[in-house]
Short mmCIF file of C-alpha atoms and ligand atoms in Angstrom, two decimals:
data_model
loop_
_atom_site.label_atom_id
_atom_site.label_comp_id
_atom_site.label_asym_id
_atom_site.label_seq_id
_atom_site.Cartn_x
_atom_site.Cartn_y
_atom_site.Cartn_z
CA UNK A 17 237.20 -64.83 75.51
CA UNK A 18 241.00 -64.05 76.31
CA UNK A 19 243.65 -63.91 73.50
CA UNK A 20 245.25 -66.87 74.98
CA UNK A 21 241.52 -68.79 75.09
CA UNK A 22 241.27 -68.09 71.17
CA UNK A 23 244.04 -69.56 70.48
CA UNK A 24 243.52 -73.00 71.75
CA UNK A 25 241.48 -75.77 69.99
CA UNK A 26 237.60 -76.13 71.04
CA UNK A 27 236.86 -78.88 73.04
CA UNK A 28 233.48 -80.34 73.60
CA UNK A 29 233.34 -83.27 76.70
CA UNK A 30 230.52 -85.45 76.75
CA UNK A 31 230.47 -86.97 80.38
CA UNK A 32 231.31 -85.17 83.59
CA UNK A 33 231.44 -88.43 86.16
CA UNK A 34 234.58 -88.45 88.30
CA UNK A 35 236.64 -88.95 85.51
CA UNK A 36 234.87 -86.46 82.73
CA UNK A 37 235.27 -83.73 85.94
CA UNK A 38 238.62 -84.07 86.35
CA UNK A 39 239.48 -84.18 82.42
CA UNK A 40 237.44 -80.72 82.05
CA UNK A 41 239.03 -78.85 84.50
CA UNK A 42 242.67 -79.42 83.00
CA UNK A 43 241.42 -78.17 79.70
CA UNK A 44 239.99 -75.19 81.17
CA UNK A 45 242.96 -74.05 83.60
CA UNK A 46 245.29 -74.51 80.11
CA UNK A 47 242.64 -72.27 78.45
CA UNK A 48 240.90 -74.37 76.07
CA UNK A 49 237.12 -72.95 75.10
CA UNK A 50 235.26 -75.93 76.59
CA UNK A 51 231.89 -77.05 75.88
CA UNK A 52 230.63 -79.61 77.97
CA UNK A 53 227.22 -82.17 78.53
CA UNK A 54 226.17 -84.33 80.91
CA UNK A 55 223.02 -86.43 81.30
CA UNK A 56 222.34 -85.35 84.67
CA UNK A 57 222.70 -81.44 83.36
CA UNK A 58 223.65 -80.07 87.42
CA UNK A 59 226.90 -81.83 87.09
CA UNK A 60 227.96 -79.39 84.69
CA UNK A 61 227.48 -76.27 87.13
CA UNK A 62 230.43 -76.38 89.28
CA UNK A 63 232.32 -76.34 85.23
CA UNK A 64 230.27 -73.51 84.49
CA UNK A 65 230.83 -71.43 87.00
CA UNK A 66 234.89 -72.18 86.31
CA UNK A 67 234.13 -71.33 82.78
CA UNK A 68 233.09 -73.90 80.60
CA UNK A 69 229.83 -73.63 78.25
CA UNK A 70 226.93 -76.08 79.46
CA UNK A 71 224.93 -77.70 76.29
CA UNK A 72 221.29 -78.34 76.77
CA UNK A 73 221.97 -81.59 74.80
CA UNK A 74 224.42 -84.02 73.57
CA UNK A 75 223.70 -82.99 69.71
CA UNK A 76 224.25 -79.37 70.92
CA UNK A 77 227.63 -80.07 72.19
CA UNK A 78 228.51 -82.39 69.75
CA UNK A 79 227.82 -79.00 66.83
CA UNK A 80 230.03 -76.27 68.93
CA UNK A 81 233.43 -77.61 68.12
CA UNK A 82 235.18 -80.04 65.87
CA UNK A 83 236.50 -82.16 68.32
CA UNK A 84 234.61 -83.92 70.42
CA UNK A 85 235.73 -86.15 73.51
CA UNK A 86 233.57 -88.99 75.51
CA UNK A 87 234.36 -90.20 79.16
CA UNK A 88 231.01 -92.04 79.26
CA UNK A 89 230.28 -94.75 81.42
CA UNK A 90 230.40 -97.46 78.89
CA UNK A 91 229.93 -98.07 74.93
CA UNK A 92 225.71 -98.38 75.37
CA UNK A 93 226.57 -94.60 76.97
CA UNK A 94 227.97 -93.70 74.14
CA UNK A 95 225.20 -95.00 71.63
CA UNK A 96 222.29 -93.25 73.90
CA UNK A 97 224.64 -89.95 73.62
CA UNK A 98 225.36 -89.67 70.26
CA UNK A 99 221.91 -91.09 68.89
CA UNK A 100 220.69 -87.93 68.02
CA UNK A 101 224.47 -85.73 66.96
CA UNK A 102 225.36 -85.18 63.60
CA UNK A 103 229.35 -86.34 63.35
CA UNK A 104 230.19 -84.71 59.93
CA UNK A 105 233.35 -83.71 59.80
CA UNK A 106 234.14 -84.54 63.72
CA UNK A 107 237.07 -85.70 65.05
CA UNK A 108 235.73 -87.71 68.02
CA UNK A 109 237.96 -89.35 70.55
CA UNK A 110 236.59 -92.12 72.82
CA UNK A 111 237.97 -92.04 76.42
CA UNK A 112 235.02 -94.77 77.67
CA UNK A 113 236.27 -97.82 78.72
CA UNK A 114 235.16 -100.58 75.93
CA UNK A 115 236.39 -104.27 74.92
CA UNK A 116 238.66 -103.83 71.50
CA UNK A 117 235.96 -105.32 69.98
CA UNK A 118 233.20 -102.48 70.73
CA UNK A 119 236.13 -99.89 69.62
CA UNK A 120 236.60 -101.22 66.53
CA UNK A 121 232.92 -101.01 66.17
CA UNK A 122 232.66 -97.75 67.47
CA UNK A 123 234.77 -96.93 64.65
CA UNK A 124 233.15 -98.39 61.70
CA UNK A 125 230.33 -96.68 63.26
CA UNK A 126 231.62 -92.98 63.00
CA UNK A 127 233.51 -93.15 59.95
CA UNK A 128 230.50 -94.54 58.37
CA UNK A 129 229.08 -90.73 60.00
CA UNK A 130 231.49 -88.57 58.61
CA UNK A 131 234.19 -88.36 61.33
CA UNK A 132 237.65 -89.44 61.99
CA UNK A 133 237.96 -91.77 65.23
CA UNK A 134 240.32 -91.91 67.86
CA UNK A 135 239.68 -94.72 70.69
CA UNK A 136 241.47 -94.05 73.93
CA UNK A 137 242.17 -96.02 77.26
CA UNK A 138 242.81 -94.16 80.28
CA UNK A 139 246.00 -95.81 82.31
CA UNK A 140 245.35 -92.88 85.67
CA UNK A 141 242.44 -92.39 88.43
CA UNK A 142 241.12 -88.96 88.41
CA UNK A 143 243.46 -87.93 90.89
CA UNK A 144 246.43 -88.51 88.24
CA UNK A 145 244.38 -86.18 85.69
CA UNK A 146 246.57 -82.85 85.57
CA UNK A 147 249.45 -83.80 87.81
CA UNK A 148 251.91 -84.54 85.24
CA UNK A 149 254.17 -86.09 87.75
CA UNK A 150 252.03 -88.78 88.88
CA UNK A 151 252.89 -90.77 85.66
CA UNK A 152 249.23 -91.18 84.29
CA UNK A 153 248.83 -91.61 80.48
CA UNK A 154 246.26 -92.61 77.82
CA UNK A 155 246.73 -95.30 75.16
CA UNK A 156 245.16 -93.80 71.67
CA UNK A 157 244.46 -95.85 68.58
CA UNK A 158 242.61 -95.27 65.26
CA UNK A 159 242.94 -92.44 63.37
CA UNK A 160 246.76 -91.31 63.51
CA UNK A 161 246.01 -88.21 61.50
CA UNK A 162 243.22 -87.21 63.90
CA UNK A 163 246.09 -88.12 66.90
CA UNK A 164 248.38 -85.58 64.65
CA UNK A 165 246.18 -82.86 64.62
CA UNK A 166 245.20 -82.56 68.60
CA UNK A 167 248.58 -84.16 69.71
CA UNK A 168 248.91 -81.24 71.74
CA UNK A 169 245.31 -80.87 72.81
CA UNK A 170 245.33 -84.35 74.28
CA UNK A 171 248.41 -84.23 76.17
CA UNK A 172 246.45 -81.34 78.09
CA UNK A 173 245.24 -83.85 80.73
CA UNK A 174 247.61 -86.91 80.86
CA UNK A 175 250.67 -88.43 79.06
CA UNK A 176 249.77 -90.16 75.37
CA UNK A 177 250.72 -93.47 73.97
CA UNK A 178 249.85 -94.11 70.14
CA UNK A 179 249.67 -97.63 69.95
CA UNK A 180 248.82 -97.83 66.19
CA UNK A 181 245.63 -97.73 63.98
CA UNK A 182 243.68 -100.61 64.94
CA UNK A 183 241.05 -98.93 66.60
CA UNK A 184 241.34 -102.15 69.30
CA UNK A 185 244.40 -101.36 70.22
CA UNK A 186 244.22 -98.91 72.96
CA UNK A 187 241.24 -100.87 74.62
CA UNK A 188 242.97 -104.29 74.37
CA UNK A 189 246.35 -102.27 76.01
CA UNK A 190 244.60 -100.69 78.76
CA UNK A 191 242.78 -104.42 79.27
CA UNK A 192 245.73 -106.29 79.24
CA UNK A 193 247.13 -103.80 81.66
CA UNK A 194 244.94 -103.89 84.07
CA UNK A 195 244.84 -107.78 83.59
CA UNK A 196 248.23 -108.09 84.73
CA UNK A 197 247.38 -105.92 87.82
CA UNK A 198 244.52 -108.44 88.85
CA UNK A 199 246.95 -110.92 88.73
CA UNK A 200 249.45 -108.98 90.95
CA UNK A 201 247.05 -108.00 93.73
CA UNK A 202 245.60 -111.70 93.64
CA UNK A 203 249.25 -112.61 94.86
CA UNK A 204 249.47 -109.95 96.71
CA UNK A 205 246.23 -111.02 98.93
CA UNK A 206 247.81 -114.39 98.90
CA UNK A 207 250.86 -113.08 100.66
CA UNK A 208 248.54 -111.19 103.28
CA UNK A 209 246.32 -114.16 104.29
CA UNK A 210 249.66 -116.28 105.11
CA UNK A 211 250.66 -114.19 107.47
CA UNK A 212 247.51 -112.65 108.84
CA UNK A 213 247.28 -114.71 112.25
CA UNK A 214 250.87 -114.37 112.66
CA UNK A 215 252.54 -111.71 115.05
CA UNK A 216 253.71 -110.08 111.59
CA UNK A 217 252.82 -106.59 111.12
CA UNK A 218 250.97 -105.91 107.75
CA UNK A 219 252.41 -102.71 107.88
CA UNK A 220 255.94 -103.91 108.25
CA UNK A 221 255.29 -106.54 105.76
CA UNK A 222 254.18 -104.51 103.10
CA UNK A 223 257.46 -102.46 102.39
CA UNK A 224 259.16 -106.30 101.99
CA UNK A 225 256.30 -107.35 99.28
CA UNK A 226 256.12 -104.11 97.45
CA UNK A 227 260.47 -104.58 96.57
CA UNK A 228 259.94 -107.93 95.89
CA UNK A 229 257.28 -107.36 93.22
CA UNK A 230 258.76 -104.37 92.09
CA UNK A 231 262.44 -106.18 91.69
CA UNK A 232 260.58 -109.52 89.54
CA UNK A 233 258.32 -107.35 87.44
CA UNK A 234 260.60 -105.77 85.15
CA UNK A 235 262.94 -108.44 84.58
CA UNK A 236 260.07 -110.97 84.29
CA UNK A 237 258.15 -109.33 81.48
CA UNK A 238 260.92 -108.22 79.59
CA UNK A 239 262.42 -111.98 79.53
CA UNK A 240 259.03 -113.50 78.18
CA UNK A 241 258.98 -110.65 75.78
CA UNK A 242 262.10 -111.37 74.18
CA UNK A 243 261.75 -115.22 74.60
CA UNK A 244 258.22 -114.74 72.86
CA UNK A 245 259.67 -112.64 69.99
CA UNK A 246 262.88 -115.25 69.58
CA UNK A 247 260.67 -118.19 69.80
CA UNK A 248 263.09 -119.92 71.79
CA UNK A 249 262.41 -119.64 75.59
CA UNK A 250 265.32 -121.12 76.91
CA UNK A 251 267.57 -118.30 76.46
CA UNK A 252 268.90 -116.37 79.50
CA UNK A 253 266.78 -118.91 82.00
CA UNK A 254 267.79 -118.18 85.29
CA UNK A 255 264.53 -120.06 87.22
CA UNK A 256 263.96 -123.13 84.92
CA UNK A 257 260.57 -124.56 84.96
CA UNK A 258 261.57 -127.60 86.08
CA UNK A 259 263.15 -126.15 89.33
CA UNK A 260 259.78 -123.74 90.02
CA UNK A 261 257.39 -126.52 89.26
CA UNK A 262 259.33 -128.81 91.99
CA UNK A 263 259.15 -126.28 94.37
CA UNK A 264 255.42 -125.64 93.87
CA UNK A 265 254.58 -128.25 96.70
CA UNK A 266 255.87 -125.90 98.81
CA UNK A 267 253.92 -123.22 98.42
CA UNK A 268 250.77 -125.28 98.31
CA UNK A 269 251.83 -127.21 101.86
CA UNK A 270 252.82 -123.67 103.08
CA UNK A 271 249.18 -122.59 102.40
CA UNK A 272 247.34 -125.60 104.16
CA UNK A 273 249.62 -124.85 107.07
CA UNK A 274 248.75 -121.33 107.45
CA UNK A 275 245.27 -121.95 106.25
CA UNK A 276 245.05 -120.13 103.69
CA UNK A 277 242.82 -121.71 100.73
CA UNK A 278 245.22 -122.09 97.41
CA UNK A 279 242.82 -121.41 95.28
CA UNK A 280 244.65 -118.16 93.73
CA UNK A 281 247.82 -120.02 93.30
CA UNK A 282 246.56 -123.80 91.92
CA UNK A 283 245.51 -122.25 88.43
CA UNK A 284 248.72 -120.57 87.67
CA UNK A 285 250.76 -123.88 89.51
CA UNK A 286 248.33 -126.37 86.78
CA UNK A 287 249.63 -124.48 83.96
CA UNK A 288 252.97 -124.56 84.93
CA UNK A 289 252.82 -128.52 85.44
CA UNK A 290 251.53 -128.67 81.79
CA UNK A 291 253.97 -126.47 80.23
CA UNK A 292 256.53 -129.21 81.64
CA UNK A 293 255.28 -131.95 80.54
CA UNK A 294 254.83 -130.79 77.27
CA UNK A 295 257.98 -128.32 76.87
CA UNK A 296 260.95 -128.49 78.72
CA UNK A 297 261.99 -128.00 81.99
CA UNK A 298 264.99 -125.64 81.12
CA UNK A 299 262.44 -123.39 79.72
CA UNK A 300 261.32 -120.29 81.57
CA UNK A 301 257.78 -119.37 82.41
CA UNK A 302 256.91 -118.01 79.01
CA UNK A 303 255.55 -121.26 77.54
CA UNK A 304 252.18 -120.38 79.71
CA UNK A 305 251.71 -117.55 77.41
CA UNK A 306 250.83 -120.36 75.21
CA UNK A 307 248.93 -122.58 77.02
CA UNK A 308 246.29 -119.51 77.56
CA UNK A 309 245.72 -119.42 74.01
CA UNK A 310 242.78 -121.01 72.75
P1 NDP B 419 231.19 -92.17 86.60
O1 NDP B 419 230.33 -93.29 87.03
O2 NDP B 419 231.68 -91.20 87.63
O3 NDP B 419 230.42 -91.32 85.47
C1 NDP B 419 229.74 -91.99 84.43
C2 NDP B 419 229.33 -90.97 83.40
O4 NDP B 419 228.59 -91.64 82.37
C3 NDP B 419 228.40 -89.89 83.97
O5 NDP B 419 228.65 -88.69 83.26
C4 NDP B 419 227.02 -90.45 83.61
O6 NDP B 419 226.03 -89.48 83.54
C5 NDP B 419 227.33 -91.01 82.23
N1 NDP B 419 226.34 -91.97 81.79
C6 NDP B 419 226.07 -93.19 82.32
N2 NDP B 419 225.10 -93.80 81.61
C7 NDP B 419 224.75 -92.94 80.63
C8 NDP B 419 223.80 -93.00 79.57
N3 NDP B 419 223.03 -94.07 79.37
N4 NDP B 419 223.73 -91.94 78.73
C9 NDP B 419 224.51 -90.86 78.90
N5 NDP B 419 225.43 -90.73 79.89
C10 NDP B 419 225.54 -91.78 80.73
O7 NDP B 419 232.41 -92.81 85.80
P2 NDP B 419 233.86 -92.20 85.53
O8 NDP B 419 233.75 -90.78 85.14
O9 NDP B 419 234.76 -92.57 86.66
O10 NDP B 419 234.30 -93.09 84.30
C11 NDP B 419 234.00 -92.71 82.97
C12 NDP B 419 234.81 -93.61 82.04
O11 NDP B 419 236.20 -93.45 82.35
C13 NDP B 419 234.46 -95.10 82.22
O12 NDP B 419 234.43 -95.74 80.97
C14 NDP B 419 235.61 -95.60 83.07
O13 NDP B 419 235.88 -96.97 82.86
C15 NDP B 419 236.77 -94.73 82.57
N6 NDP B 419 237.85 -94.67 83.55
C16 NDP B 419 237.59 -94.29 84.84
C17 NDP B 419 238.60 -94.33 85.78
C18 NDP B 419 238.34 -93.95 87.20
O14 NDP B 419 239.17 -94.28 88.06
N7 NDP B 419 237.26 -93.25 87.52
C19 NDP B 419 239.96 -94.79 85.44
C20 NDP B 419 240.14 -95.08 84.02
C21 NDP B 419 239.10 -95.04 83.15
P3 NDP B 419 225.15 -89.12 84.86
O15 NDP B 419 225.96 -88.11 85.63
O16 NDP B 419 223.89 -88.58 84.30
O17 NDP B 419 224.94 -90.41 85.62
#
């Protein structure tokens, strides 16, 4: 071991899919001592043979150094992983994909083993992992002390985002994310199929749709955020609802015309129609929010 390796924190990495892989190799090229396991063990050899230590089991890797990440594929992963480690006195950081609920279970679960917990959501594809400039980050929650202490270590792969101590957080932040970006592609294929059949060129097309999302997303959230923190959401309307909701007719004739089915667009346009009839139609959008909670 190098001077320089000795001097950087221990990491063990339970999970070497795409994502586990990719996570690994940062740690090693900044010269972390890295133990890792997988469940298929031959996925560990190409690590190996760049430096890392290969564990013959989970438990194994879990005892050779205090903190302890997961990249599994999801939280039964984790259970069948762990069932057998002893988490004394580990600080274990969960980078598998989980519902907040599961997280804050996951949790409960540790502390009540003797470890500090750290839940994390990953906001990059592997790609992102260890190219700082591709703008990939990971949303931690839980144990802010534990955050503290391998602040550093954690930044090795990606960009961090503490987003409190609720153990839920990060999952429900990296969910709600990704929610939103549904949401955006399912317009997004809605804009394709009304022109596919047309002499419009996707590829000319796409530059157009990509500045026109781009230019409403910012504005757009950061209106409903401050209308849903005032209370009062007709502040700074510039689109009322009553305008938009007229025009929806539009969109909907525009579809049969080209046909193209609505169905991506009549949810959000139903919600809109109730939000007028029972707000106001100098509101904005934000009254939706609303509607979607039960
Ligand atoms: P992969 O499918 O490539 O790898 C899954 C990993 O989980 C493998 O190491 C696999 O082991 C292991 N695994 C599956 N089931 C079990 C089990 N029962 N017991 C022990 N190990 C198990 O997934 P990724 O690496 O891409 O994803 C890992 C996590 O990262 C997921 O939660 C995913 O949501 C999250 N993530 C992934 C992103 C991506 O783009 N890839 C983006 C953001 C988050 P084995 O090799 O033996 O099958």
């Amino acid at each position: 071991m190098t001077a320089n390796a000795s001097a950087k924190t221990p990491v063990t990495l339970l999970g070497l899919g795409a994502m586990g892989t990719a996570l690994a190799r940062t740690w090693l090229a900044a010269g972390h001592p890295l133990t890792v396991w997988n469940r298929t063990a031959s996925r560990a050899e190409p690590l190996v043979a760049e430096g890392a230590t290969a564990a013959g089991t989970a438990a194994e890797a879990v005892a050779a150094s205090d903190l302890v990440i997961l990249c599994l594929l999801d939280d039964a992963s984790v259970d069948e992983a762990l069932k057998d480690a002893d988490l004394t006195g580990k600080d274990l950081v969960n980078l598998t994909t989980t519902t907040p609920a599961q997280a804050r279970e996951r949790a409960a679960w540790a502390t009540a083993r003797g470890a500090r917990y750290l839940d994390g959501g990953i906001m990059a594809v592997p790609p992102m992992i260890g190219v700082p400039e591709a703008g990939g980050y990971v949303f931690y929650s839980g144990a802010a002390d534990l955050f503290e202490t391998h602040a550093k270590t954690l930044a090795v792969p990606a960009g961090t985002r503490f987003v409190g101590t609720d153990a839920g957080h990060a999952a429900l932040h990296d969910v709600a994310l990704l929610s939103a970006m549904y949401g955006m592609f399912a317009g997004a294929a809605h804009a394709f199929a009304l022109i596919r059949g047309e002499d419009i060129d996707p590829a000319a097309f796409a530059p157009f749709l990509t500045e026109w999302l781009t230019a409403m997303a910012g504005p757009h959230v950061t209106q409903t955020a401050d209308q849903l923190t005032s209370g009062d959401y007709t502040t700074n309307v510039v689109s009322n609802l009553g305008m938009q909701t007229a025009g929806t007719p539009t969109f909907l004739t525009t579809a049969a015309e080209q046909g193209v089915s609505p169905e991506l667009l009549t949810p959000y346009f139903a919600l809109m129609r109730r939000r007028l009839t029972e707000g106001s139609p100098s509101e904005d959008l934000t009254g939706v929010v609303d509607l979607l909670r039960r």
